[in-house]
Amino acid sequence: MASTFALIGTASVLSGILGDLNTQLNAMVQHSGFSPAIAGIAFSCISAGLFAGKIFLGWIRDKSDGRRAVLAGCGIGVVAFLGLAIALHGGSIVLLYAGSALAGFCSCLGTVVPALLCAGTYAGEEYAKAVSRATSLCNLGMAVGAPAYSLTYDLTGSYVPVVAALLAVAVLCAAVSLLLMRRMQLPDVS
């Protein structure tokens, strides 16, 4: 089970990095040339996505499995981050709002990955221990992610590379979920 938790821990760190977008989006949008009002609406869009995403991913977990819920969140994140990168680079407000809303479905993984991946893997007291440890690893990802976002902006003068990196993080998190599916002998979705 140690190697299984290593995968859950890896997904938790990655999801923490994704979860930082919630706190950074407003600054990212304003520093990309949009007005504070547009940045505020984008923040409202990601907040709506967070709300809907947690419900949606919980529904997938209830109907199927937590690993599939993580895959769904990451898949939506790939689409969201593509849209956000184009919007931040090209100035499309509509794409900015749509990408922000969809990004909420992925960035909510920063708070729900531990429960999604530990459910069905651990029971009872072991579940409680695993979730608390995985949550700590989410926090580690958030602690690393926020300064990485800022450093990337400082080095490049743009948040587009940050969004591209988030796309890669979402793909890695999805890959870890697929590995967990295989480890737990669950049928994959491919």
PDB file of C-alpha atoms in Angstrom:
ATOM      1  CA  MET A   1       0.000   0.000   0.000  1.00  0.00           C
ATOM      2  CA  ALA A   2       2.997   2.333   0.359  1.00  0.00           C
ATOM      3  CA  SER A   3       3.421   2.565  -3.420  1.00  0.00           C
ATOM      4  CA  THR A   4      -0.323   3.185  -3.782  1.00  0.00           C
ATOM      5  CA  PHE A   5      -0.110   6.051  -1.314  1.00  0.00           C
ATOM      6  CA  ALA A   6       2.932   7.398  -3.182  1.00  0.00           C
ATOM      7  CA  LEU A   7       0.705   7.747  -6.252  1.00  0.00           C
ATOM      8  CA  ILE A   8      -2.068   9.356  -4.206  1.00  0.00           C
ATOM      9  CA  GLY A   9       0.503  11.694  -2.654  1.00  0.00           C
ATOM     10  CA  THR A  10       1.854  12.649  -6.065  1.00  0.00           C
ATOM     11  CA  ALA A  11      -1.649  13.413  -7.336  1.00  0.00           C
ATOM     12  CA  SER A  12      -2.266  15.439  -4.174  1.00  0.00           C
ATOM     13  CA  VAL A  13       0.828  17.609  -4.690  1.00  0.00           C
ATOM     14  CA  LEU A  14      -0.099  18.141  -8.348  1.00  0.00           C
ATOM     15  CA  SER A  15      -3.685  19.011  -7.466  1.00  0.00           C
ATOM     16  CA  GLY A  16      -2.442  21.549  -4.919  1.00  0.00           C
ATOM     17  CA  ILE A  17      -0.518  23.281  -7.701  1.00  0.00           C
ATOM     18  CA  LEU A  18      -3.717  23.313  -9.774  1.00  0.00           C
ATOM     19  CA  GLY A  19      -5.691  24.635  -6.801  1.00  0.00           C
ATOM     20  CA  ASP A  20      -3.501  27.736  -6.565  1.00  0.00           C
ATOM     21  CA  LEU A  21      -5.164  29.082  -9.691  1.00  0.00           C
ATOM     22  CA  ASN A  22      -8.178  30.026  -7.568  1.00  0.00           C
ATOM     23  CA  THR A  23      -6.166  32.582  -5.635  1.00  0.00           C
ATOM     24  CA  GLN A  24      -4.007  33.755  -8.519  1.00  0.00           C
ATOM     25  CA  LEU A  25      -6.509  34.208 -11.354  1.00  0.00           C
ATOM     26  CA  ASN A  26      -7.457  37.817 -10.611  1.00  0.00           C
ATOM     27  CA  ALA A  27      -3.827  38.986 -10.679  1.00  0.00           C
ATOM     28  CA  MET A  28      -3.091  36.846 -13.734  1.00  0.00           C
ATOM     29  CA  VAL A  29      -5.952  38.437 -15.661  1.00  0.00           C
ATOM     30  CA  GLN A  30      -5.081  42.005 -14.662  1.00  0.00           C
ATOM     31  CA  HIS A  31      -1.374  41.556 -15.419  1.00  0.00           C
ATOM     32  CA  SER A  32      -2.378  40.206 -18.835  1.00  0.00           C
ATOM     33  CA  GLY A  33      -3.924  43.557 -19.731  1.00  0.00           C
ATOM     34  CA  PHE A  34      -7.555  43.141 -18.714  1.00  0.00           C
ATOM     35  CA  SER A  35      -9.369  45.655 -16.509  1.00  0.00           C
ATOM     36  CA  PRO A  36     -10.031  44.978 -12.806  1.00  0.00           C
ATOM     37  CA  ALA A  37     -13.750  44.603 -13.607  1.00  0.00           C
ATOM     38  CA  ILE A  38     -13.080  41.904 -16.196  1.00  0.00           C
ATOM     39  CA  ALA A  39     -10.669  40.203 -13.771  1.00  0.00           C
ATOM     40  CA  GLY A  40     -13.378  40.275 -11.104  1.00  0.00           C
ATOM     41  CA  ILE A  41     -15.883  38.633 -13.443  1.00  0.00           C
ATOM     42  CA  ALA A  42     -13.279  36.001 -14.391  1.00  0.00           C
ATOM     43  CA  PHE A  43     -12.815  35.327 -10.675  1.00  0.00           C
ATOM     44  CA  SER A  44     -16.590  34.921 -10.325  1.00  0.00           C
ATOM     45  CA  CYS A  45     -16.506  32.493 -13.252  1.00  0.00           C
ATOM     46  CA  ILE A  46     -13.814  30.324 -11.657  1.00  0.00           C
ATOM     47  CA  SER A  47     -15.727  30.434  -8.361  1.00  0.00           C
ATOM     48  CA  ALA A  48     -18.867  29.175 -10.143  1.00  0.00           C
ATOM     49  CA  GLY A  49     -16.750  26.440 -11.723  1.00  0.00           C
ATOM     50  CA  LEU A  50     -15.383  25.479  -8.308  1.00  0.00           C
ATOM     51  CA  PHE A  51     -18.893  25.165  -6.930  1.00  0.00           C
ATOM     52  CA  ALA A  52     -20.222  23.173  -9.887  1.00  0.00           C
ATOM     53  CA  GLY A  53     -17.011  21.168 -10.206  1.00  0.00           C
ATOM     54  CA  LYS A  54     -17.113  19.814  -6.677  1.00  0.00           C
ATOM     55  CA  ILE A  55     -20.701  18.667  -7.173  1.00  0.00           C
ATOM     56  CA  PHE A  56     -19.951  17.205 -10.608  1.00  0.00           C
ATOM     57  CA  LEU A  57     -16.808  15.363  -9.515  1.00  0.00           C
ATOM     58  CA  GLY A  58     -18.601  14.048  -6.427  1.00  0.00           C
ATOM     59  CA  TRP A  59     -21.402  12.775  -8.667  1.00  0.00           C
ATOM     60  CA  ILE A  60     -18.853  10.949 -10.858  1.00  0.00           C
ATOM     61  CA  ARG A  61     -17.254   9.452  -7.747  1.00  0.00           C
ATOM     62  CA  ASP A  62     -20.653   8.268  -6.503  1.00  0.00           C
ATOM     63  CA  LYS A  63     -21.603   6.774  -9.879  1.00  0.00           C
ATOM     64  CA  SER A  64     -18.229   5.263 -10.714  1.00  0.00           C
ATOM     65  CA  ASP A  65     -14.983   5.905  -8.869  1.00  0.00           C
ATOM     66  CA  GLY A  66     -12.866   8.732  -7.467  1.00  0.00           C
ATOM     67  CA  ARG A  67     -10.085   8.075  -9.932  1.00  0.00           C
ATOM     68  CA  ARG A  68     -12.476   8.675 -12.814  1.00  0.00           C
ATOM     69  CA  ALA A  69     -13.604  11.891 -11.155  1.00  0.00           C
ATOM     70  CA  VAL A  70      -9.985  13.074 -11.065  1.00  0.00           C
ATOM     71  CA  LEU A  71      -9.600  12.125 -14.736  1.00  0.00           C
ATOM     72  CA  ALA A  72     -12.716  14.130 -15.594  1.00  0.00           C
ATOM     73  CA  GLY A  73     -11.499  17.179 -13.671  1.00  0.00           C
ATOM     74  CA  CYS A  74      -8.101  17.021 -15.343  1.00  0.00           C
ATOM     75  CA  GLY A  75      -9.632  16.536 -18.792  1.00  0.00           C
ATOM     76  CA  ILE A  76     -11.818  19.601 -18.313  1.00  0.00           C
ATOM     77  CA  GLY A  77      -8.712  21.398 -17.065  1.00  0.00           C
ATOM     78  CA  VAL A  78      -6.826  20.694 -20.291  1.00  0.00           C
ATOM     79  CA  VAL A  79      -9.614  22.354 -22.287  1.00  0.00           C
ATOM     80  CA  ALA A  80      -9.815  25.212 -19.765  1.00  0.00           C
ATOM     81  CA  PHE A  81      -6.083  25.899 -19.790  1.00  0.00           C
ATOM     82  CA  LEU A  82      -5.968  25.911 -23.586  1.00  0.00           C
ATOM     83  CA  GLY A  83      -8.776  28.481 -23.582  1.00  0.00           C
ATOM     84  CA  LEU A  84      -7.145  30.568 -20.866  1.00  0.00           C
ATOM     85  CA  ALA A  85      -3.781  30.594 -22.641  1.00  0.00           C
ATOM     86  CA  ILE A  86      -5.398  31.811 -25.848  1.00  0.00           C
ATOM     87  CA  ALA A  87      -7.465  34.399 -23.946  1.00  0.00           C
ATOM     88  CA  LEU A  88      -4.527  35.757 -21.936  1.00  0.00           C
ATOM     89  CA  HIS A  89      -2.406  35.996 -25.062  1.00  0.00           C
ATOM     90  CA  GLY A  90      -5.047  37.315 -27.445  1.00  0.00           C
ATOM     91  CA  GLY A  91      -7.405  39.283 -25.217  1.00  0.00           C
ATOM     92  CA  SER A  92     -10.642  37.346 -25.817  1.00  0.00           C
ATOM     93  CA  ILE A  93     -13.014  38.159 -22.968  1.00  0.00           C
ATOM     94  CA  VAL A  94     -15.528  35.437 -23.870  1.00  0.00           C
ATOM     95  CA  LEU A  95     -12.785  32.798 -23.964  1.00  0.00           C
ATOM     96  CA  LEU A  96     -11.407  34.181 -20.707  1.00  0.00           C
ATOM     97  CA  TYR A  97     -14.745  33.742 -18.950  1.00  0.00           C
ATOM     98  CA  ALA A  98     -15.381  30.283 -20.410  1.00  0.00           C
ATOM     99  CA  GLY A  99     -11.841  29.120 -19.614  1.00  0.00           C
ATOM    100  CA  SER A 100     -12.128  30.492 -16.084  1.00  0.00           C
ATOM    101  CA  ALA A 101     -15.409  28.675 -15.444  1.00  0.00           C
ATOM    102  CA  LEU A 102     -14.031  25.403 -16.783  1.00  0.00           C
ATOM    103  CA  ALA A 103     -10.790  25.887 -14.851  1.00  0.00           C
ATOM    104  CA  GLY A 104     -12.839  25.788 -11.655  1.00  0.00           C
ATOM    105  CA  PHE A 105     -13.765  22.175 -12.443  1.00  0.00           C
ATOM    106  CA  CYS A 106     -10.057  21.313 -12.434  1.00  0.00           C
ATOM    107  CA  SER A 107      -8.725  23.639  -9.752  1.00  0.00           C
ATOM    108  CA  CYS A 108     -11.266  22.304  -7.239  1.00  0.00           C
ATOM    109  CA  LEU A 109      -9.149  19.149  -7.288  1.00  0.00           C
ATOM    110  CA  GLY A 110      -6.830  21.035  -4.929  1.00  0.00           C
ATOM    111  CA  THR A 111      -9.311  20.375  -2.137  1.00  0.00           C
ATOM    112  CA  VAL A 112     -11.028  17.122  -3.144  1.00  0.00           C
ATOM    113  CA  VAL A 113      -8.293  14.843  -4.526  1.00  0.00           C
ATOM    114  CA  PRO A 114      -7.439  13.288  -1.138  1.00  0.00           C
ATOM    115  CA  ALA A 115     -11.014  12.204  -0.497  1.00  0.00           C
ATOM    116  CA  LEU A 116     -11.595  11.110  -4.102  1.00  0.00           C
ATOM    117  CA  LEU A 117      -8.477   8.944  -4.303  1.00  0.00           C
ATOM    118  CA  CYS A 118      -8.463   7.561  -0.765  1.00  0.00           C
ATOM    119  CA  ALA A 119     -12.119   6.477  -0.902  1.00  0.00           C
ATOM    120  CA  GLY A 120     -12.285   2.898  -2.048  1.00  0.00           C
ATOM    121  CA  THR A 121      -8.572   2.475  -1.358  1.00  0.00           C
ATOM    122  CA  TYR A 122      -8.602   2.724   2.428  1.00  0.00           C
ATOM    123  CA  ALA A 123     -11.266   2.017   5.031  1.00  0.00           C
ATOM    124  CA  GLY A 124     -11.953   3.193   8.551  1.00  0.00           C
ATOM    125  CA  GLU A 125      -9.024   4.573  10.488  1.00  0.00           C
ATOM    126  CA  GLU A 126      -6.645   3.970   7.572  1.00  0.00           C
ATOM    127  CA  TYR A 127      -8.867   6.174   5.388  1.00  0.00           C
ATOM    128  CA  ALA A 128      -8.743   9.011   7.923  1.00  0.00           C
ATOM    129  CA  LYS A 129      -4.950   8.787   8.166  1.00  0.00           C
ATOM    130  CA  ALA A 130      -4.498   8.628   4.395  1.00  0.00           C
ATOM    131  CA  VAL A 131      -6.806  11.595   3.743  1.00  0.00           C
ATOM    132  CA  SER A 132      -5.057  13.754   6.343  1.00  0.00           C
ATOM    133  CA  ARG A 133      -1.629  12.934   4.908  1.00  0.00           C
ATOM    134  CA  ALA A 134      -2.782  13.490   1.332  1.00  0.00           C
ATOM    135  CA  THR A 135      -4.359  16.813   2.328  1.00  0.00           C
ATOM    136  CA  SER A 136      -1.015  17.888   3.766  1.00  0.00           C
ATOM    137  CA  LEU A 137       0.549  17.047   0.422  1.00  0.00           C
ATOM    138  CA  CYS A 138      -2.081  19.178  -1.364  1.00  0.00           C
ATOM    139  CA  ASN A 139      -0.984  22.022   0.880  1.00  0.00           C
ATOM    140  CA  LEU A 140       2.631  21.352  -0.075  1.00  0.00           C
ATOM    141  CA  GLY A 141       1.640  21.649  -3.734  1.00  0.00           C
ATOM    142  CA  MET A 142      -0.069  24.961  -3.003  1.00  0.00           C
ATOM    143  CA  ALA A 143       3.004  26.180  -1.125  1.00  0.00           C
ATOM    144  CA  VAL A 144       5.176  25.400  -4.150  1.00  0.00           C
ATOM    145  CA  GLY A 145       2.670  26.484  -6.794  1.00  0.00           C
ATOM    146  CA  ALA A 146       2.016  30.100  -5.811  1.00  0.00           C
ATOM    147  CA  PRO A 147       5.663  31.203  -5.838  1.00  0.00           C
ATOM    148  CA  ALA A 148       6.240  29.205  -9.044  1.00  0.00           C
ATOM    149  CA  TYR A 149       3.401  31.122 -10.739  1.00  0.00           C
ATOM    150  CA  SER A 150       4.970  34.429  -9.663  1.00  0.00           C
ATOM    151  CA  LEU A 151       8.516  33.439 -10.536  1.00  0.00           C
ATOM    152  CA  THR A 152       7.428  32.309 -13.988  1.00  0.00           C
ATOM    153  CA  TYR A 153       5.691  35.636 -14.554  1.00  0.00           C
ATOM    154  CA  ASP A 154       8.752  37.539 -13.313  1.00  0.00           C
ATOM    155  CA  LEU A 155      11.029  35.602 -15.669  1.00  0.00           C
ATOM    156  CA  THR A 156       8.791  35.690 -18.749  1.00  0.00           C
ATOM    157  CA  GLY A 157       6.589  38.772 -18.309  1.00  0.00           C
ATOM    158  CA  SER A 158       3.527  36.679 -19.122  1.00  0.00           C
ATOM    159  CA  TYR A 159       1.136  34.294 -17.427  1.00  0.00           C
ATOM    160  CA  VAL A 160       0.704  32.228 -20.610  1.00  0.00           C
ATOM    161  CA  PRO A 161       3.644  29.951 -19.624  1.00  0.00           C
ATOM    162  CA  VAL A 162       2.015  29.443 -16.211  1.00  0.00           C
ATOM    163  CA  VAL A 163      -1.217  28.304 -17.852  1.00  0.00           C
ATOM    164  CA  ALA A 164       0.752  26.031 -20.206  1.00  0.00           C
ATOM    165  CA  ALA A 165       2.485  24.509 -17.171  1.00  0.00           C
ATOM    166  CA  LEU A 166      -0.907  23.988 -15.498  1.00  0.00           C
ATOM    167  CA  LEU A 167      -2.039  22.086 -18.570  1.00  0.00           C
ATOM    168  CA  ALA A 168       0.997  19.818 -18.179  1.00  0.00           C
ATOM    169  CA  VAL A 169       0.289  19.397 -14.450  1.00  0.00           C
ATOM    170  CA  ALA A 170      -3.311  18.385 -15.246  1.00  0.00           C
ATOM    171  CA  VAL A 171      -2.049  15.782 -17.735  1.00  0.00           C
ATOM    172  CA  LEU A 172       0.406  14.402 -15.138  1.00  0.00           C
ATOM    173  CA  CYS A 173      -2.327  14.251 -12.493  1.00  0.00           C
ATOM    174  CA  ALA A 174      -4.567  12.363 -14.943  1.00  0.00           C
ATOM    175  CA  ALA A 175      -1.732   9.941 -15.697  1.00  0.00           C
ATOM    176  CA  VAL A 176      -1.294   9.246 -11.982  1.00  0.00           C
ATOM    177  CA  SER A 177      -5.029   8.529 -11.724  1.00  0.00           C
ATOM    178  CA  LEU A 178      -4.747   6.053 -14.591  1.00  0.00           C
ATOM    179  CA  LEU A 179      -1.870   4.330 -12.800  1.00  0.00           C
ATOM    180  CA  LEU A 180      -3.996   4.120  -9.665  1.00  0.00           C
ATOM    181  CA  MET A 181      -6.859   2.608 -11.681  1.00  0.00           C
ATOM    182  CA  ARG A 182      -4.555  -0.091 -12.978  1.00  0.00           C
ATOM    183  CA  ARG A 183      -3.053  -0.687  -9.528  1.00  0.00           C
ATOM    184  CA  MET A 184      -6.506  -1.038  -7.990  1.00  0.00           C
ATOM    185  CA  GLN A 185      -7.575  -3.289 -10.881  1.00  0.00           C
ATOM    186  CA  LEU A 186     -10.341  -0.992 -11.969  1.00  0.00           C
ATOM    187  CA  PRO A 187     -11.253  -0.866 -15.629  1.00  0.00           C
ATOM    188  CA  ASP A 188      -9.779   2.256 -17.207  1.00  0.00           C
ATOM    189  CA  VAL A 189     -11.687   4.663 -19.404  1.00  0.00           C
ATOM    190  CA  SER A 190      -9.503   4.361 -22.510  1.00  0.00           C
TER     191      SER A 190
END
